[in-house]
Amino acid sequence: MEGILPRLPLADWIDVLVDWMTATFGGLFDGISTGLKFFVEGIVTSLAIVPSILLIVLVSLLAWKVCNWRIGVFALLGLFLIDNLGYWEEMLETLSLVLTAVLISIMIGIPVGIWASQSERVRQVVTPILDFMQTMPAFVYLLPAIFFFSIGVVPGVIASVIFAMPPTIRLTVLGIKQVPADLIEASEAFGSTTKQRLLKVQLPLAMPTIMAGINQSIMLALSMVVIASMVGAPGLGTEVYRAVTQIKTGVGFEAGLAIVVIAILLDRITQNIGKKKQGGTV
């Protein structure tokens, strides 16, 4: 086949495109980088002001109230273990990266999901893009992110956003599409506009499904912390990566355990918030 058709210089085209975007939109990328770095560092600074023991108690009470007493006790013991092992600052850095990535995913993903749910043409365009985002290896996202935003926390946030956004969009579309047709017809019979039907009927009923999408985005963003550490993103991922490169099994286990604690807490809290939106209790 190679003798019949010449090989497409796809890699060269991509390199030319990246170089053109870097030269043309360099100022924009610098502004985004400065803004994201300021936002992430602001979260870390705000959380670091609070004494660790006080923050542990507050998060434990939140977990108890939103979930149950077992998750509250787990939060208390798990966060105390992270503090005791000396990973508190790294945990805050990881949490700030994840929260920033998830916030951006929500700000972009939910409006796009709503738009796609209301327009078949938009959905036909968005779906293959989401397929591409979810199937492309996560390491590939880091390459253009490094070119556009240099190394540090910003390319880690950008790569996490690309990796974590699809579930929010998909489940927003799914939740709105699953609203019973008879409720839609009833709202139309009462003369509601498209905006009123969306805000007062579809979104409230779709909220548990949307929260499930946000939950999945949080888990995916958290799974990116080790990969993001390869481009200089601080946090627990850096400790895991350093332990792997230096073959320090114990340190890697400690940092990995801290990531597991954060993942379980974020998962249980967001899951139960979604259930309470539906009117259920845990």
PDB file of N, CA, C and O in Angstrom, residues 51-64 72 75-76 79 88:
ATOM      1  N   PRO A  51      -5.946  26.115  59.573  1.00  0.00           N
ATOM      2  CA  PRO A  51      -5.146  25.060  60.201  1.00  0.00           C
ATOM      3  C   PRO A  51      -5.636  23.683  59.769  1.00  0.00           C
ATOM      4  O   PRO A  51      -6.847  23.467  59.596  1.00  0.00           O
ATOM      5  N   SER A  52      -4.711  22.782  59.585  1.00  0.00           N
ATOM      6  CA  SER A  52      -5.065  21.464  59.052  1.00  0.00           C
ATOM      7  C   SER A  52      -6.093  20.747  59.917  1.00  0.00           C
ATOM      8  O   SER A  52      -7.032  20.132  59.399  1.00  0.00           O
ATOM      9  N   ILE A  53      -5.956  20.820  61.225  1.00  0.00           N
ATOM     10  CA  ILE A  53      -6.888  20.109  62.112  1.00  0.00           C
ATOM     11  C   ILE A  53      -8.301  20.675  61.983  1.00  0.00           C
ATOM     12  O   ILE A  53      -9.287  19.934  61.998  1.00  0.00           O
ATOM     13  N   LEU A  54      -8.401  22.006  61.830  1.00  0.00           N
ATOM     14  CA  LEU A  54      -9.714  22.623  61.662  1.00  0.00           C
ATOM     15  C   LEU A  54     -10.342  22.212  60.337  1.00  0.00           C
ATOM     16  O   LEU A  54     -11.545  21.899  60.273  1.00  0.00           O
ATOM     17  N   LEU A  55      -9.540  22.193  59.269  1.00  0.00           N
ATOM     18  CA  LEU A  55     -10.058  21.795  57.963  1.00  0.00           C
ATOM     19  C   LEU A  55     -10.479  20.324  57.973  1.00  0.00           C
ATOM     20  O   LEU A  55     -11.486  19.955  57.351  1.00  0.00           O
ATOM     21  N   ILE A  56      -9.723  19.498  58.676  1.00  0.00           N
ATOM     22  CA  ILE A  56     -10.085  18.081  58.790  1.00  0.00           C
ATOM     23  C   ILE A  56     -11.446  17.936  59.465  1.00  0.00           C
ATOM     24  O   ILE A  56     -12.313  17.172  59.012  1.00  0.00           O
ATOM     25  N   VAL A  57     -11.654  18.669  60.548  1.00  0.00           N
ATOM     26  CA  VAL A  57     -12.935  18.597  61.267  1.00  0.00           C
ATOM     27  C   VAL A  57     -14.079  19.105  60.391  1.00  0.00           C
ATOM     28  O   VAL A  57     -15.161  18.487  60.334  1.00  0.00           O
ATOM     29  N   LEU A  58     -13.865  20.208  59.677  1.00  0.00           N
ATOM     30  CA  LEU A  58     -14.917  20.773  58.827  1.00  0.00           C
ATOM     31  C   LEU A  58     -15.306  19.814  57.704  1.00  0.00           C
ATOM     32  O   LEU A  58     -16.496  19.609  57.436  1.00  0.00           O
ATOM     33  N   VAL A  59     -14.314  19.223  57.057  1.00  0.00           N
ATOM     34  CA  VAL A  59     -14.602  18.277  55.974  1.00  0.00           C
ATOM     35  C   VAL A  59     -15.294  17.032  56.525  1.00  0.00           C
ATOM     36  O   VAL A  59     -16.227  16.502  55.897  1.00  0.00           O
ATOM     37  N   SER A  60     -14.884  16.584  57.700  1.00  0.00           N
ATOM     38  CA  SER A  60     -15.513  15.413  58.313  1.00  0.00           C
ATOM     39  C   SER A  60     -16.968  15.692  58.645  1.00  0.00           C
ATOM     40  O   SER A  60     -17.849  14.838  58.417  1.00  0.00           O
ATOM     41  N   LEU A  61     -17.260  16.879  59.175  1.00  0.00           N
ATOM     42  CA  LEU A  61     -18.649  17.238  59.470  1.00  0.00           C
ATOM     43  C   LEU A  61     -19.476  17.341  58.187  1.00  0.00           C
ATOM     44  O   LEU A  61     -20.645  16.929  58.162  1.00  0.00           O
ATOM     45  N   LEU A  62     -18.875  17.885  57.134  1.00  0.00           N
ATOM     46  CA  LEU A  62     -19.565  17.963  55.853  1.00  0.00           C
ATOM     47  C   LEU A  62     -19.884  16.564  55.323  1.00  0.00           C
ATOM     48  O   LEU A  62     -21.014  16.305  54.861  1.00  0.00           O
ATOM     49  N   ALA A  63     -18.899  15.667  55.399  1.00  0.00           N
ATOM     50  CA  ALA A  63     -19.119  14.292  54.934  1.00  0.00           C
ATOM     51  C   ALA A  63     -20.191  13.599  55.764  1.00  0.00           C
ATOM     52  O   ALA A  63     -21.018  12.846  55.233  1.00  0.00           O
ATOM     53  N   TRP A  64     -20.205  13.855  57.075  1.00  0.00           N
ATOM     54  CA  TRP A  64     -21.223  13.274  57.957  1.00  0.00           C
ATOM     55  C   TRP A  64     -22.613  13.786  57.584  1.00  0.00           C
ATOM     56  O   TRP A  64     -23.567  13.011  57.487  1.00  0.00           O
ATOM     57  N   GLY A  72     -18.122  10.187  57.506  1.00  0.00           N
ATOM     58  CA  GLY A  72     -17.552  11.240  58.338  1.00  0.00           C
ATOM     59  C   GLY A  72     -16.344  10.759  59.116  1.00  0.00           C
ATOM     60  O   GLY A  72     -15.311  11.450  59.180  1.00  0.00           O
ATOM     61  N   ALA A  75     -13.477  10.221  56.712  1.00  0.00           N
ATOM     62  CA  ALA A  75     -12.850  11.498  56.364  1.00  0.00           C
ATOM     63  C   ALA A  75     -11.921  11.957  57.474  1.00  0.00           C
ATOM     64  O   ALA A  75     -10.801  12.426  57.205  1.00  0.00           O
ATOM     65  N   LEU A  76     -12.361  11.835  58.714  1.00  0.00           N
ATOM     66  CA  LEU A  76     -11.554  12.253  59.858  1.00  0.00           C
ATOM     67  C   LEU A  76     -10.254  11.462  59.921  1.00  0.00           C
ATOM     68  O   LEU A  76      -9.155  12.034  60.026  1.00  0.00           O
ATOM     69  N   LEU A  79      -8.000  11.946  56.432  1.00  0.00           N
ATOM     70  CA  LEU A  79      -7.315  13.233  56.331  1.00  0.00           C
ATOM     71  C   LEU A  79      -6.261  13.387  57.430  1.00  0.00           C
ATOM     72  O   LEU A  79      -5.202  13.983  57.189  1.00  0.00           O
ATOM     73  N   TRP A  88       0.165  16.928  53.542  1.00  0.00           N
ATOM     74  CA  TRP A  88      -0.967  17.858  53.596  1.00  0.00           C
ATOM     75  C   TRP A  88      -0.853  18.936  52.513  1.00  0.00           C
ATOM     76  O   TRP A  88      -1.834  19.204  51.799  1.00  0.00           O
TER      77      TRP A  88
END
